[in-house]
Amino acid sequence: MNIEWNIERFEEVASTQDILKNSSADSEGRVVVADRQTQGRGRYARQWFDGEGNLMFSFALEPRCEARFIGQLSLIIGLAVHNALQGFIDTPEKLMLKWPNDVLLRGEKCCGILIESSLSSSGLIDKLFVGIGINVLQAPDDMGVALSRYSSSSLMPSDVLQAVLGQVESLYARFQNGEAEALLHEWSAYAHEIGQPIEVKPHEGVLKGRYDGLDELGNLYLRLEDESRKTISAADIFLL
Ligand code: BTN
């Protein structure tokens, strides 16, 4: 099924994510893009940097699948962004995915993805709100990297937006067609390797261990020092 993207552009908003979430308009395919955000937010209520020439947008999908599949969708969106960004830099092999859905360029973050959802009374994902920030021309001083640093062409955020939406459309169609397992394999091919030492920060505390792959829902397996295995469904991870 094709998605009919309906793109709304703003010069400045508080947060594209909040505009999308607070609207009662039909949502599948609705895209909100802004040049600037005064209250751009990331995962765990962190702020998101809105450098000039960067891409900040949110879009909505209506997957109507069971809520347990949200982890798969989160990874698939990250994979779509990764695939799209490959066309904009001179060293596409230096792009990698970090669980759950960060996109790194030479080990530094160039894109952040925020996924929020609303569930129907029967427990299906009614709406998925996906917020994406891509450092096209600028990165914050303290962390991250801009695509432009590794590109010899002049990059236009609007071209990056079209490429990302194209990839989302094609991978989402595959997800709906029952190809989640294959998509998670593709995600794994671009992600950290099994055995990679990682630090996992869930809501509270810190766990150290080694990355041990994904389960079928896209949760992360953490191999602890005593060789026991823990399943992580939500956390930040750091590659050591
Ligand atoms: C993260 O890495 O923590 C996710 C960052 C998501 C930032 C984007 S920018 C567009 C959209 N609007 C927001 O307020 N946040 C997301």
PDB file of C-alpha atoms and ligand atoms in Angstrom:
ATOM      1  CA  MET A   1       0.000   0.000   0.000  1.00  0.00           C
ATOM      2  CA  ASN A   2       1.438   3.384  -0.996  1.00  0.00           C
ATOM      3  CA  ILE A   3       1.498   6.183   1.531  1.00  0.00           C
ATOM      4  CA  GLU A   4       0.214   9.501   0.285  1.00  0.00           C
ATOM      5  CA  TRP A   5       2.581  11.942   2.000  1.00  0.00           C
ATOM      6  CA  ASN A   6       0.962  15.224   2.903  1.00  0.00           C
ATOM      7  CA  ILE A   7       3.789  17.612   3.801  1.00  0.00           C
ATOM      8  CA  GLU A   8       3.207  20.768   5.848  1.00  0.00           C
ATOM      9  CA  ARG A   9       6.139  23.174   6.212  1.00  0.00           C
ATOM     10  CA  PHE A  10       6.679  25.716   8.980  1.00  0.00           C
ATOM     11  CA  GLU A  11       9.459  28.226   9.591  1.00  0.00           C
ATOM     12  CA  GLU A  12       9.361  27.874  13.353  1.00  0.00           C
ATOM     13  CA  VAL A  13       7.407  25.661  15.721  1.00  0.00           C
ATOM     14  CA  ALA A  14       7.862  24.498  19.292  1.00  0.00           C
ATOM     15  CA  SER A  15       8.124  20.862  18.189  1.00  0.00           C
ATOM     16  CA  THR A  16       6.988  19.172  14.970  1.00  0.00           C
ATOM     17  CA  GLN A  17       6.186  16.148  17.102  1.00  0.00           C
ATOM     18  CA  ASP A  18       3.732  18.066  19.251  1.00  0.00           C
ATOM     19  CA  ILE A  19       2.010  19.672  16.254  1.00  0.00           C
ATOM     20  CA  LEU A  20       1.428  16.254  14.782  1.00  0.00           C
ATOM     21  CA  LYS A  21       0.308  14.643  18.046  1.00  0.00           C
ATOM     22  CA  ASN A  22      -2.043  17.443  19.014  1.00  0.00           C
ATOM     23  CA  SER A  23      -3.881  17.524  15.715  1.00  0.00           C
ATOM     24  CA  SER A  24      -7.115  15.718  15.086  1.00  0.00           C
ATOM     25  CA  ALA A  25      -6.564  15.725  11.310  1.00  0.00           C
ATOM     26  CA  ASP A  26      -6.277  12.445   9.424  1.00  0.00           C
ATOM     27  CA  SER A  27      -2.837  11.239  10.185  1.00  0.00           C
ATOM     28  CA  GLU A  28      -1.476   8.420   7.999  1.00  0.00           C
ATOM     29  CA  GLY A  29       1.091  10.125   5.771  1.00  0.00           C
ATOM     30  CA  ARG A  30       0.876  13.530   7.432  1.00  0.00           C
ATOM     31  CA  VAL A  31       4.337  15.123   7.643  1.00  0.00           C
ATOM     32  CA  VAL A  32       5.225  18.246   9.619  1.00  0.00           C
ATOM     33  CA  VAL A  33       8.580  19.874   8.780  1.00  0.00           C
ATOM     34  CA  ALA A  34      10.113  22.943  10.396  1.00  0.00           C
ATOM     35  CA  ASP A  35      13.220  25.049   9.787  1.00  0.00           C
ATOM     36  CA  ARG A  36      13.481  25.784  13.496  1.00  0.00           C
ATOM     37  CA  GLN A  37      12.146  24.264  16.702  1.00  0.00           C
ATOM     38  CA  THR A  38      12.102  26.152  19.981  1.00  0.00           C
ATOM     39  CA  GLN A  39      11.312  23.061  22.053  1.00  0.00           C
ATOM     40  CA  GLY A  40      12.603  20.184  19.971  1.00  0.00           C
ATOM     41  CA  ARG A  41      12.709  17.101  22.127  1.00  0.00           C
ATOM     42  CA  GLY A  42      14.450  13.776  22.027  1.00  0.00           C
ATOM     43  CA  ARG A  43      14.133  10.461  23.797  1.00  0.00           C
ATOM     44  CA  TYR A  44      13.869  10.605  27.598  1.00  0.00           C
ATOM     45  CA  ALA A  45      12.768  14.271  27.346  1.00  0.00           C
ATOM     46  CA  ARG A  46      16.187  15.444  26.197  1.00  0.00           C
ATOM     47  CA  GLN A  47      16.445  18.594  24.089  1.00  0.00           C
ATOM     48  CA  TRP A  48      17.122  18.339  20.386  1.00  0.00           C
ATOM     49  CA  PHE A  49      19.497  20.836  18.717  1.00  0.00           C
ATOM     50  CA  ASP A  50      17.920  22.702  15.778  1.00  0.00           C
ATOM     51  CA  GLY A  51      20.907  23.985  13.792  1.00  0.00           C
ATOM     52  CA  GLU A  52      20.204  26.009  10.647  1.00  0.00           C
ATOM     53  CA  GLY A  53      20.126  23.843   7.544  1.00  0.00           C
ATOM     54  CA  ASN A  54      19.250  20.709   9.483  1.00  0.00           C
ATOM     55  CA  LEU A  55      16.180  18.584   8.902  1.00  0.00           C
ATOM     56  CA  MET A  56      13.526  18.280  11.585  1.00  0.00           C
ATOM     57  CA  PHE A  57      10.264  16.586  10.857  1.00  0.00           C
ATOM     58  CA  SER A  58       7.591  14.280  12.199  1.00  0.00           C
ATOM     59  CA  PHE A  59       5.220  11.991  10.384  1.00  0.00           C
ATOM     60  CA  ALA A  60       2.366   9.725  11.322  1.00  0.00           C
ATOM     61  CA  LEU A  61       1.545   6.162  10.379  1.00  0.00           C
ATOM     62  CA  GLU A  62      -1.455   4.051  11.325  1.00  0.00           C
ATOM     63  CA  PRO A  63      -0.082   0.517  11.469  1.00  0.00           C
ATOM     64  CA  ARG A  64      -3.007  -1.031  13.390  1.00  0.00           C
ATOM     65  CA  CYS A  65      -0.763  -3.892  14.478  1.00  0.00           C
ATOM     66  CA  GLU A  66      -0.352  -5.273  17.994  1.00  0.00           C
ATOM     67  CA  ALA A  67       1.607  -3.034  20.373  1.00  0.00           C
ATOM     68  CA  ARG A  68       4.319  -5.695  20.818  1.00  0.00           C
ATOM     69  CA  PHE A  69       5.518  -4.947  17.284  1.00  0.00           C
ATOM     70  CA  ILE A  70       6.548  -1.393  18.129  1.00  0.00           C
ATOM     71  CA  GLY A  71      10.184  -2.443  18.633  1.00  0.00           C
ATOM     72  CA  GLN A  72      10.305  -3.848  15.100  1.00  0.00           C
ATOM     73  CA  LEU A  73       8.835  -0.651  13.695  1.00  0.00           C
ATOM     74  CA  SER A  74      11.351   1.426  15.600  1.00  0.00           C
ATOM     75  CA  LEU A  75      14.299  -0.497  14.116  1.00  0.00           C
ATOM     76  CA  ILE A  76      12.773  -0.453  10.635  1.00  0.00           C
ATOM     77  CA  ILE A  77      12.440   3.350  10.719  1.00  0.00           C
ATOM     78  CA  GLY A  78      16.121   3.579  11.721  1.00  0.00           C
ATOM     79  CA  LEU A  79      17.025   1.271   8.837  1.00  0.00           C
ATOM     80  CA  ALA A  80      15.026   3.437   6.421  1.00  0.00           C
ATOM     81  CA  VAL A  81      16.889   6.570   7.522  1.00  0.00           C
ATOM     82  CA  HIS A  82      20.224   4.764   7.312  1.00  0.00           C
ATOM     83  CA  ASN A  83      19.483   3.594   3.757  1.00  0.00           C
ATOM     84  CA  ALA A  84      18.352   7.052   2.688  1.00  0.00           C
ATOM     85  CA  LEU A  85      21.429   8.795   4.108  1.00  0.00           C
ATOM     86  CA  GLN A  86      23.741   6.454   2.213  1.00  0.00           C
ATOM     87  CA  GLY A  87      22.997   8.484  -0.921  1.00  0.00           C
ATOM     88  CA  PHE A  88      24.191  11.763   0.599  1.00  0.00           C
ATOM     89  CA  ILE A  89      27.686  11.078   1.853  1.00  0.00           C
ATOM     90  CA  ASP A  90      30.948  10.102   0.195  1.00  0.00           C
ATOM     91  CA  THR A  91      31.628   7.237   2.601  1.00  0.00           C
ATOM     92  CA  PRO A  92      28.288   5.395   2.981  1.00  0.00           C
ATOM     93  CA  GLU A  93      30.079   2.436   4.555  1.00  0.00           C
ATOM     94  CA  LYS A  94      30.813   4.661   7.568  1.00  0.00           C
ATOM     95  CA  LEU A  95      27.119   4.911   8.434  1.00  0.00           C
ATOM     96  CA  MET A  96      25.949   2.496  11.086  1.00  0.00           C
ATOM     97  CA  LEU A  97      22.935   1.790  13.226  1.00  0.00           C
ATOM     98  CA  LYS A  98      22.966   1.719  17.000  1.00  0.00           C
ATOM     99  CA  TRP A  99      20.114   0.101  18.873  1.00  0.00           C
ATOM    100  CA  PRO A 100      17.360   1.037  18.991  1.00  0.00           C
ATOM    101  CA  ASN A 101      17.396   3.546  16.141  1.00  0.00           C
ATOM    102  CA  ASP A 102      20.296   5.993  16.225  1.00  0.00           C
ATOM    103  CA  VAL A 103      22.188   6.510  12.996  1.00  0.00           C
ATOM    104  CA  LEU A 104      25.921   7.078  13.464  1.00  0.00           C
ATOM    105  CA  LEU A 105      28.428   8.426  10.986  1.00  0.00           C
ATOM    106  CA  ARG A 106      32.002   7.450  11.800  1.00  0.00           C
ATOM    107  CA  GLY A 107      30.801   6.585  15.283  1.00  0.00           C
ATOM    108  CA  GLU A 108      29.094   9.902  15.984  1.00  0.00           C
ATOM    109  CA  LYS A 109      25.368  10.530  15.989  1.00  0.00           C
ATOM    110  CA  CYS A 110      24.010  12.246  12.863  1.00  0.00           C
ATOM    111  CA  CYS A 111      20.333  11.435  13.372  1.00  0.00           C
ATOM    112  CA  GLY A 112      17.962  10.933  16.269  1.00  0.00           C
ATOM    113  CA  ILE A 113      14.564   9.271  16.080  1.00  0.00           C
ATOM    114  CA  LEU A 114      11.734   9.646  18.565  1.00  0.00           C
ATOM    115  CA  ILE A 115       8.857   7.190  18.341  1.00  0.00           C
ATOM    116  CA  GLU A 116       5.607   7.710  20.203  1.00  0.00           C
ATOM    117  CA  SER A 117       2.322   5.937  19.776  1.00  0.00           C
ATOM    118  CA  SER A 118      -1.308   5.881  20.709  1.00  0.00           C
ATOM    119  CA  LEU A 119      -3.110   2.609  21.242  1.00  0.00           C
ATOM    120  CA  SER A 120      -6.685   1.720  20.479  1.00  0.00           C
ATOM    121  CA  SER A 121      -8.929   0.253  23.169  1.00  0.00           C
ATOM    122  CA  SER A 122      -8.211  -3.199  21.747  1.00  0.00           C
ATOM    123  CA  GLY A 123      -4.440  -2.721  22.177  1.00  0.00           C
ATOM    124  CA  LEU A 124      -3.517  -2.056  18.564  1.00  0.00           C
ATOM    125  CA  ILE A 125      -1.115   0.715  17.541  1.00  0.00           C
ATOM    126  CA  ASP A 126      -3.597   3.218  16.259  1.00  0.00           C
ATOM    127  CA  LYS A 127      -1.099   5.933  15.455  1.00  0.00           C
ATOM    128  CA  LEU A 128       2.660   5.977  15.345  1.00  0.00           C
ATOM    129  CA  PHE A 129       4.255   9.416  15.605  1.00  0.00           C
ATOM    130  CA  VAL A 130       7.796   9.399  14.291  1.00  0.00           C
ATOM    131  CA  GLY A 131      10.020  12.445  14.905  1.00  0.00           C
ATOM    132  CA  ILE A 132      13.330  12.597  13.083  1.00  0.00           C
ATOM    133  CA  GLY A 133      16.153  15.085  13.454  1.00  0.00           C
ATOM    134  CA  ILE A 134      19.029  14.866  10.980  1.00  0.00           C
ATOM    135  CA  ASN A 135      22.202  16.919  11.308  1.00  0.00           C
ATOM    136  CA  VAL A 136      22.491  17.846   7.637  1.00  0.00           C
ATOM    137  CA  LEU A 137      24.684  20.955   7.858  1.00  0.00           C
ATOM    138  CA  GLN A 138      25.412  21.378  11.557  1.00  0.00           C
ATOM    139  CA  ALA A 139      25.960  19.371  14.703  1.00  0.00           C
ATOM    140  CA  PRO A 140      25.907  20.561  18.302  1.00  0.00           C
ATOM    141  CA  ASP A 141      29.372  21.540  19.599  1.00  0.00           C
ATOM    142  CA  ASP A 142      29.495  18.873  22.252  1.00  0.00           C
ATOM    143  CA  MET A 143      28.297  15.819  20.340  1.00  0.00           C
ATOM    144  CA  GLY A 144      27.248  14.504  16.989  1.00  0.00           C
ATOM    145  CA  VAL A 145      28.316  15.048  13.428  1.00  0.00           C
ATOM    146  CA  ALA A 146      26.775  16.704  10.356  1.00  0.00           C
ATOM    147  CA  LEU A 147      26.378  14.861   7.044  1.00  0.00           C
ATOM    148  CA  SER A 148      28.009  17.802   5.263  1.00  0.00           C
ATOM    149  CA  ARG A 149      31.320  16.973   6.920  1.00  0.00           C
ATOM    150  CA  TYR A 150      31.484  13.777   4.863  1.00  0.00           C
ATOM    151  CA  SER A 151      29.881  15.001   1.662  1.00  0.00           C
ATOM    152  CA  SER A 152      31.488  16.739  -1.296  1.00  0.00           C
ATOM    153  CA  SER A 153      28.120  17.909  -2.667  1.00  0.00           C
ATOM    154  CA  SER A 154      25.916  20.666  -1.287  1.00  0.00           C
ATOM    155  CA  LEU A 155      23.156  19.042   0.680  1.00  0.00           C
ATOM    156  CA  MET A 156      19.561  20.213   0.720  1.00  0.00           C
ATOM    157  CA  PRO A 157      17.403  19.163   3.699  1.00  0.00           C
ATOM    158  CA  SER A 158      14.411  18.859   1.342  1.00  0.00           C
ATOM    159  CA  ASP A 159      16.241  16.236  -0.752  1.00  0.00           C
ATOM    160  CA  VAL A 160      17.107  14.312   2.405  1.00  0.00           C
ATOM    161  CA  LEU A 161      13.447  14.472   3.471  1.00  0.00           C
ATOM    162  CA  GLN A 162      12.256  13.021   0.160  1.00  0.00           C
ATOM    163  CA  ALA A 163      14.808  10.219   0.324  1.00  0.00           C
ATOM    164  CA  VAL A 164      13.846   9.305   3.902  1.00  0.00           C
ATOM    165  CA  LEU A 165      10.122   9.301   3.135  1.00  0.00           C
ATOM    166  CA  GLY A 166      10.762   7.123   0.071  1.00  0.00           C
ATOM    167  CA  GLN A 167      12.672   4.589   2.139  1.00  0.00           C
ATOM    168  CA  VAL A 168      10.092   4.642   4.940  1.00  0.00           C
ATOM    169  CA  GLU A 169       7.350   3.968   2.410  1.00  0.00           C
ATOM    170  CA  SER A 170       9.152   1.039   0.885  1.00  0.00           C
ATOM    171  CA  LEU A 171      10.293  -0.621   4.152  1.00  0.00           C
ATOM    172  CA  TYR A 172       6.923  -0.033   5.832  1.00  0.00           C
ATOM    173  CA  ALA A 173       5.212  -1.769   2.899  1.00  0.00           C
ATOM    174  CA  ARG A 174       7.560  -4.719   3.417  1.00  0.00           C
ATOM    175  CA  PHE A 175       6.759  -4.733   7.155  1.00  0.00           C
ATOM    176  CA  GLN A 176       3.064  -4.826   6.387  1.00  0.00           C
ATOM    177  CA  ASN A 177       3.752  -7.599   3.934  1.00  0.00           C
ATOM    178  CA  GLY A 178       5.124  -9.809   6.718  1.00  0.00           C
ATOM    179  CA  GLU A 179       8.841  -9.209   6.069  1.00  0.00           C
ATOM    180  CA  ALA A 180       9.813  -8.028   9.565  1.00  0.00           C
ATOM    181  CA  GLU A 181      12.291 -10.855  10.098  1.00  0.00           C
ATOM    182  CA  ALA A 182      14.183 -10.048   6.877  1.00  0.00           C
ATOM    183  CA  LEU A 183      14.166  -6.355   7.785  1.00  0.00           C
ATOM    184  CA  LEU A 184      15.673  -7.061  11.205  1.00  0.00           C
ATOM    185  CA  HIS A 185      18.411  -9.056   9.478  1.00  0.00           C
ATOM    186  CA  GLU A 186      19.107  -6.079   7.233  1.00  0.00           C
ATOM    187  CA  TRP A 187      19.175  -3.852  10.316  1.00  0.00           C
ATOM    188  CA  SER A 188      21.702  -6.206  11.939  1.00  0.00           C
ATOM    189  CA  ALA A 189      23.976  -6.072   8.904  1.00  0.00           C
ATOM    190  CA  TYR A 190      24.501  -2.341   9.498  1.00  0.00           C
ATOM    191  CA  ALA A 191      24.609  -2.420  13.298  1.00  0.00           C
ATOM    192  CA  HIS A 192      27.256  -3.160  15.940  1.00  0.00           C
ATOM    193  CA  GLU A 193      28.569  -6.699  15.916  1.00  0.00           C
ATOM    194  CA  ILE A 194      27.614  -9.514  18.254  1.00  0.00           C
ATOM    195  CA  GLY A 195      30.040  -9.423  21.183  1.00  0.00           C
ATOM    196  CA  GLN A 196      30.455  -5.634  21.096  1.00  0.00           C
ATOM    197  CA  PRO A 197      30.932  -4.412  24.689  1.00  0.00           C
ATOM    198  CA  ILE A 198      28.092  -2.037  25.576  1.00  0.00           C
ATOM    199  CA  GLU A 199      26.704  -0.101  28.486  1.00  0.00           C
ATOM    200  CA  VAL A 200      22.940  -0.113  28.799  1.00  0.00           C
ATOM    201  CA  LYS A 201      21.125   2.689  30.560  1.00  0.00           C
ATOM    202  CA  PRO A 202      17.449   1.862  31.088  1.00  0.00           C
ATOM    203  CA  HIS A 203      15.305   4.347  33.046  1.00  0.00           C
ATOM    204  CA  GLU A 204      17.399   3.709  36.148  1.00  0.00           C
ATOM    205  CA  GLY A 205      20.862   2.282  36.722  1.00  0.00           C
ATOM    206  CA  VAL A 206      23.515   1.039  34.322  1.00  0.00           C
ATOM    207  CA  LEU A 207      24.223  -2.453  33.040  1.00  0.00           C
ATOM    208  CA  LYS A 208      27.424  -3.550  31.346  1.00  0.00           C
ATOM    209  CA  GLY A 209      27.875  -6.484  29.064  1.00  0.00           C
ATOM    210  CA  ARG A 210      28.082  -7.505  25.434  1.00  0.00           C
ATOM    211  CA  TYR A 211      25.590  -7.057  22.628  1.00  0.00           C
ATOM    212  CA  ASP A 212      24.151 -10.487  21.837  1.00  0.00           C
ATOM    213  CA  GLY A 213      21.732  -9.815  18.993  1.00  0.00           C
ATOM    214  CA  LEU A 214      18.015  -9.156  18.773  1.00  0.00           C
ATOM    215  CA  ASP A 215      14.954 -11.196  19.560  1.00  0.00           C
ATOM    216  CA  GLU A 216      12.189 -11.521  16.972  1.00  0.00           C
ATOM    217  CA  LEU A 217      10.487  -8.362  18.236  1.00  0.00           C
ATOM    218  CA  GLY A 218      13.615  -6.226  17.971  1.00  0.00           C
ATOM    219  CA  ASN A 219      14.451  -6.268  21.692  1.00  0.00           C
ATOM    220  CA  LEU A 220      18.158  -6.280  22.523  1.00  0.00           C
ATOM    221  CA  TYR A 221      19.905  -9.241  24.129  1.00  0.00           C
ATOM    222  CA  LEU A 222      22.544  -8.211  26.634  1.00  0.00           C
ATOM    223  CA  ARG A 223      25.067 -10.880  27.666  1.00  0.00           C
ATOM    224  CA  LEU A 224      26.084 -10.061  31.233  1.00  0.00           C
ATOM    225  CA  GLU A 225      29.494 -10.773  32.787  1.00  0.00           C
ATOM    226  CA  ASP A 226      28.151 -13.936  34.487  1.00  0.00           C
ATOM    227  CA  GLU A 227      27.075 -15.109  30.973  1.00  0.00           C
ATOM    228  CA  SER A 228      23.378 -14.802  31.758  1.00  0.00           C
ATOM    229  CA  ARG A 229      21.283 -13.076  29.126  1.00  0.00           C
ATOM    230  CA  LYS A 230      18.939 -10.172  29.691  1.00  0.00           C
ATOM    231  CA  THR A 231      16.320  -8.866  27.269  1.00  0.00           C
ATOM    232  CA  ILE A 232      16.184  -5.077  26.997  1.00  0.00           C
ATOM    233  CA  SER A 233      13.159  -3.438  25.415  1.00  0.00           C
ATOM    234  CA  ALA A 234      13.862   0.232  26.138  1.00  0.00           C
ATOM    235  CA  ALA A 235      17.129   1.955  27.018  1.00  0.00           C
ATOM    236  CA  ASP A 236      19.981   4.058  25.717  1.00  0.00           C
ATOM    237  CA  ILE A 237      23.045   2.076  24.857  1.00  0.00           C
ATOM    238  CA  PHE A 238      26.652   3.181  24.595  1.00  0.00           C
ATOM    239  CA  LEU A 239      29.274   1.341  22.581  1.00  0.00           C
ATOM    240  CA  LEU A 240      32.416   0.778  24.668  1.00  0.00           C
TER     241      LEU A 240
HETATM  242  C1  BTN B   1      16.729  11.367  20.090  1.00  0.00           C
HETATM  243  O1  BTN B   1      17.777  10.977  19.573  1.00  0.00           O
HETATM  244  O2  BTN B   1      16.634  11.496  21.330  1.00  0.00           O
HETATM  245  C2  BTN B   1      15.546  11.651  19.218  1.00  0.00           C
HETATM  246  C3  BTN B   1      15.576  13.042  18.667  1.00  0.00           C
HETATM  247  C4  BTN B   1      14.352  13.390  17.828  1.00  0.00           C
HETATM  248  C5  BTN B   1      14.352  14.836  17.383  1.00  0.00           C
HETATM  249  C6  BTN B   1      13.257  15.121  16.394  1.00  0.00           C
HETATM  250  S1  BTN B   1      13.478  16.674  15.574  1.00  0.00           S
HETATM  251  C7  BTN B   1      11.889  16.548  14.878  1.00  0.00           C
HETATM  252  C8  BTN B   1      10.966  15.962  15.939  1.00  0.00           C
HETATM  253  N1  BTN B   1      10.429  17.007  16.781  1.00  0.00           N
HETATM  254  C9  BTN B   1      10.864  16.935  18.020  1.00  0.00           C
HETATM  255  O3  BTN B   1      10.566  17.708  18.941  1.00  0.00           O
HETATM  256  N2  BTN B   1      11.690  15.878  18.146  1.00  0.00           N
HETATM  257  C10 BTN B   1      11.826  15.137  16.924  1.00  0.00           C
END
